[in-house]
Coordinates of C-alpha atoms in Angstrom, one line a residue:
Chain A
G1048 CA 75.5 102.1 118.6
Q1049 CA 79.1 101.9 117.3
N1050 CA 82.0 101.4 119.6
I1051 CA 85.7 101.5 118.7
D1052 CA 88.5 101.3 121.1
Q1053 CA 92.3 102.0 120.8
P1054 CA 95.0 102.8 123.1
T1055 CA 95.3 106.6 123.6
E1056 CA 99.1 106.8 123.4
M1057 CA 102.0 104.5 122.7
T1058 CA 105.8 105.1 122.6
A1059 CA 108.5 103.2 120.7
T1060 CA 112.0 103.4 119.7
E1061 CA 113.3 104.1 116.3
G1062 CA 114.1 101.0 114.3
A1063 CA 111.8 98.9 116.5
I1064 CA 108.4 97.3 115.6
V1065 CA 105.1 98.5 117.2
Q1066 CA 101.6 97.1 117.1
I1067 CA 98.5 99.2 117.5
N1068 CA 95.3 97.5 118.4
C1069 CA 91.8 98.4 117.6
T1070 CA 88.7 96.6 118.9
Y1071 CA 85.2 97.3 117.6
Q1072 CA 81.6 96.7 118.3
T1073 CA 79.3 97.7 115.5
S1074 CA 76.0 96.8 113.9
G1075 CA 77.2 94.7 111.1
F1076 CA 80.6 95.2 109.3
N1077 CA 81.6 96.3 105.9
G1078 CA 85.3 96.9 106.4
L1079 CA 87.9 98.7 108.5
F1080 CA 90.3 101.5 107.6
W1081 CA 93.7 102.6 109.1
Y1082 CA 94.6 106.2 108.7
Q1083 CA 97.7 108.1 109.7
Q1084 CA 97.4 111.8 110.8
H1085 CA 100.3 114.1 111.5
A1086 CA 99.6 117.0 113.8
G1087 CA 97.8 119.8 111.9
E1088 CA 97.3 117.8 108.7
A1089 CA 94.4 115.6 107.4
P1090 CA 94.3 111.9 107.8
T1091 CA 95.9 109.8 105.0
F1092 CA 94.8 106.4 104.0
L1093 CA 96.9 103.5 105.1
S1094 CA 95.0 100.3 104.6
Y1095 CA 91.6 98.8 104.2
N1096 CA 90.6 95.3 105.4
V1097 CA 87.3 93.6 104.8
L1098 CA 88.4 89.8 105.0
D1099 CA 90.2 88.1 107.9
G1100 CA 94.0 87.9 107.6
L1101 CA 97.1 90.1 107.1
E1102 CA 97.5 92.8 104.5
E1103 CA 101.1 93.8 104.0
K1104 CA 102.2 97.1 102.4
G1105 CA 105.8 98.0 102.9
R1106 CA 106.7 98.8 106.4
F1107 CA 103.1 98.7 107.4
S1108 CA 100.7 95.8 107.8
S1109 CA 97.1 95.6 109.0
F1110 CA 95.3 92.5 110.5
L1111 CA 91.7 91.8 110.8
S1112 CA 89.7 89.2 112.7
R1113 CA 86.1 89.7 112.2
S1114 CA 84.9 87.0 114.7
K1115 CA 86.9 88.8 117.4
G1116 CA 86.1 92.3 116.3
Y1117 CA 89.8 93.0 116.3
S1118 CA 92.3 94.6 114.1
Y1119 CA 95.9 95.7 114.5
L1120 CA 98.3 97.9 112.5
L1121 CA 101.9 96.8 112.5
L1122 CA 104.7 99.3 111.9
K1123 CA 108.1 97.9 111.2
E1124 CA 111.5 99.6 111.2
L1125 CA 110.1 102.6 112.9
Q1126 CA 111.2 106.0 111.8
M1127 CA 110.9 109.4 113.5
K1128 CA 108.5 110.5 110.8
D1129 CA 106.1 107.7 111.9
S1130 CA 105.3 109.9 114.9
A1131 CA 101.6 110.6 114.4
S1132 CA 98.1 109.7 115.4
Y1133 CA 96.7 106.4 113.9
L1134 CA 93.0 106.3 113.4
C1135 CA 91.0 103.0 113.2
A1136 CA 87.7 103.6 111.3
V1137 CA 85.1 100.9 110.9
I1138 CA 82.4 100.7 108.3
P1139 CA 79.2 99.3 109.9
G1140 CA 76.5 97.2 108.2
G1141 CA 73.7 98.7 106.1
G1142 CA 74.1 100.6 102.9
S1143 CA 75.6 103.8 104.0
Y1144 CA 79.3 102.7 103.9
I1145 CA 80.1 105.7 106.1
P1146 CA 83.2 105.1 108.4
T1147 CA 82.9 105.6 112.1
F1148 CA 86.3 106.6 113.7
G1149 CA 88.1 105.7 116.8
R1150 CA 89.7 108.3 119.0
G1151 CA 93.1 107.6 117.5
T1152 CA 96.4 106.3 118.9
S1153 CA 99.1 108.9 119.3
L1154 CA 102.5 107.2 118.5
I1155 CA 105.7 108.8 119.7
V1156 CA 109.0 107.4 118.2
H1157 CA 112.0 108.1 120.2
P1158 CA 115.6 108.1 118.9
Chain B
S360 CA 92.6 107.9 94.2
A361 CA 91.1 111.4 94.4
V362 CA 92.8 114.6 95.3
I363 CA 90.6 116.9 97.4
S364 CA 91.3 120.6 97.6
Q365 CA 89.8 122.4 100.6
K366 CA 89.9 126.1 101.4
P367 CA 90.3 128.1 103.4
S368 CA 93.0 126.2 105.2
R369 CA 92.5 128.4 108.3
D370 CA 90.5 131.4 109.4
I371 CA 89.9 133.4 112.6
C372 CA 86.4 134.7 112.7
Q373 CA 84.3 137.0 115.0
R374 CA 81.5 135.2 116.8
G375 CA 78.2 135.7 115.3
T376 CA 79.4 135.7 111.8
S377 CA 79.4 132.8 109.2
L378 CA 82.2 130.9 107.3
T379 CA 81.8 128.8 104.0
I380 CA 84.3 126.1 103.5
Q381 CA 84.8 124.8 99.8
C382 CA 85.7 121.3 98.8
Q383 CA 86.7 120.5 95.3
V384 CA 87.6 117.0 94.2
D385 CA 89.5 116.3 91.0
S386 CA 87.3 113.5 89.8
Q387 CA 83.6 112.5 90.1
V388 CA 83.0 110.7 93.4
T389 CA 80.0 108.9 94.7
M390 CA 80.0 110.3 98.2
M391 CA 81.1 113.4 100.0
F392 CA 81.2 114.0 103.7
W393 CA 81.9 116.7 106.2
Y394 CA 83.7 115.9 109.5
R395 CA 84.6 117.9 112.5
Q396 CA 87.7 117.2 114.6
Q397 CA 88.1 119.0 117.9
P398 CA 91.4 119.2 119.6
G399 CA 92.6 115.8 120.7
Q400 CA 89.5 114.1 119.5
S401 CA 88.7 111.9 116.5
L402 CA 86.5 112.7 113.6
T403 CA 82.9 113.3 114.1
L404 CA 80.6 113.2 111.1
I405 CA 78.6 116.1 110.5
A406 CA 76.6 115.2 107.4
T407 CA 76.6 113.5 104.0
A408 CA 76.5 115.8 101.1
N409 CA 74.1 114.6 98.6
Q410 CA 74.2 115.8 95.0
G411 CA 71.2 117.9 94.0
S412 CA 69.3 117.3 97.3
E413 CA 69.5 118.2 100.9
A414 CA 72.4 116.8 103.0
T415 CA 71.9 114.1 105.5
Y416 CA 72.8 115.2 108.9
E417 CA 74.0 113.1 112.0
S418 CA 72.5 113.4 115.4
G419 CA 73.5 116.7 117.0
F420 CA 73.9 118.6 113.8
V421 CA 71.2 120.7 112.0
I422 CA 70.8 122.3 108.6
D423 CA 70.4 125.8 110.1
K424 CA 73.7 125.7 111.8
F425 CA 75.7 123.8 109.2
P426 CA 74.0 124.4 105.6
I427 CA 75.7 122.2 103.0
S428 CA 75.5 122.4 99.3
R429 CA 76.5 119.9 96.6
P430 CA 75.6 121.2 93.3
N431 CA 77.5 118.5 91.3
L432 CA 79.6 115.4 91.8
T433 CA 83.0 117.2 92.4
F434 CA 82.2 120.2 94.6
S435 CA 80.5 120.9 98.0
T436 CA 80.5 123.6 100.6
L437 CA 79.9 123.7 104.4
T438 CA 78.8 126.9 106.1
V439 CA 79.4 127.3 109.8
S440 CA 76.6 129.8 110.8
N441 CA 76.3 132.3 113.7
M442 CA 79.7 131.1 115.0
S443 CA 80.6 130.9 118.7
P444 CA 83.9 129.9 120.3
E445 CA 82.6 126.3 120.7
D446 CA 82.7 125.9 116.8
S447 CA 86.5 126.4 116.9
S448 CA 87.6 123.1 115.4
I449 CA 89.1 121.5 112.2
Y450 CA 86.5 120.8 109.5
L451 CA 87.4 118.2 107.1
C452 CA 85.9 117.3 103.6
S453 CA 86.0 113.6 102.7
A454 CA 85.1 111.8 99.5
R455 CA 84.7 108.1 98.4
T456 CA 85.1 106.8 94.9
G457 CA 84.0 103.3 95.9
K458 CA 83.7 101.0 98.9
T459 CA 87.4 100.6 99.8
E460 CA 89.1 104.1 100.2
A461 CA 88.0 107.5 101.6
F462 CA 90.1 110.5 101.1
F463 CA 90.4 113.8 102.9
G464 CA 91.0 117.3 102.2
Q465 CA 93.7 119.2 104.1
G466 CA 91.2 120.5 106.6
T467 CA 90.1 124.0 107.7
R468 CA 91.4 125.1 111.0
L469 CA 88.7 127.5 112.3
T470 CA 89.1 129.7 115.4
V471 CA 86.2 131.8 116.7
V472 CA 87.0 134.7 118.8

């Protein structure tokens, strides 16, 4: 089966940096997504990693290590609006390319 | 990218009734999916909607309870049949245009009373 682990909740201060970790154990690997989901809204796409290394996109960066089954999402210069749930999703091996989602990490940003 | 319109956005339904949720994508997509998200939980895949053929259901979900249609490459429906309070959840339509990104509709918040 597939197993994806993320911390349940994190808190941080406005203007700070926070790193949200995701570890996975899947049958094969075809990529990893990060999504942001505000309460009562649909998930919105943040990043996609399929090769090892860091992908930077503005204040958000995502890192992947396939050998370690590990990824993190780095949020810089935190803003209050970054308070949301962050979902890690992995595409396992095989031809379906259907992502399996972790439970999500609820990030609370304090002033 | 793709823009997905999902409706209704929310509904309150009586137990024993059925609700059909519609999902319209603004461009042709290769894959469409239906997810359920219960309070405080992550997304659980219900099924993959296949164009012109029966949907592919995940373990724990059956066609009689969640019939799905996908008559073309841009439209799909999910019906929640014979509803009970346990079906209260957010239902999300998702579409992929390639291997890299998956987009979501705004979700349907269903409450069964």
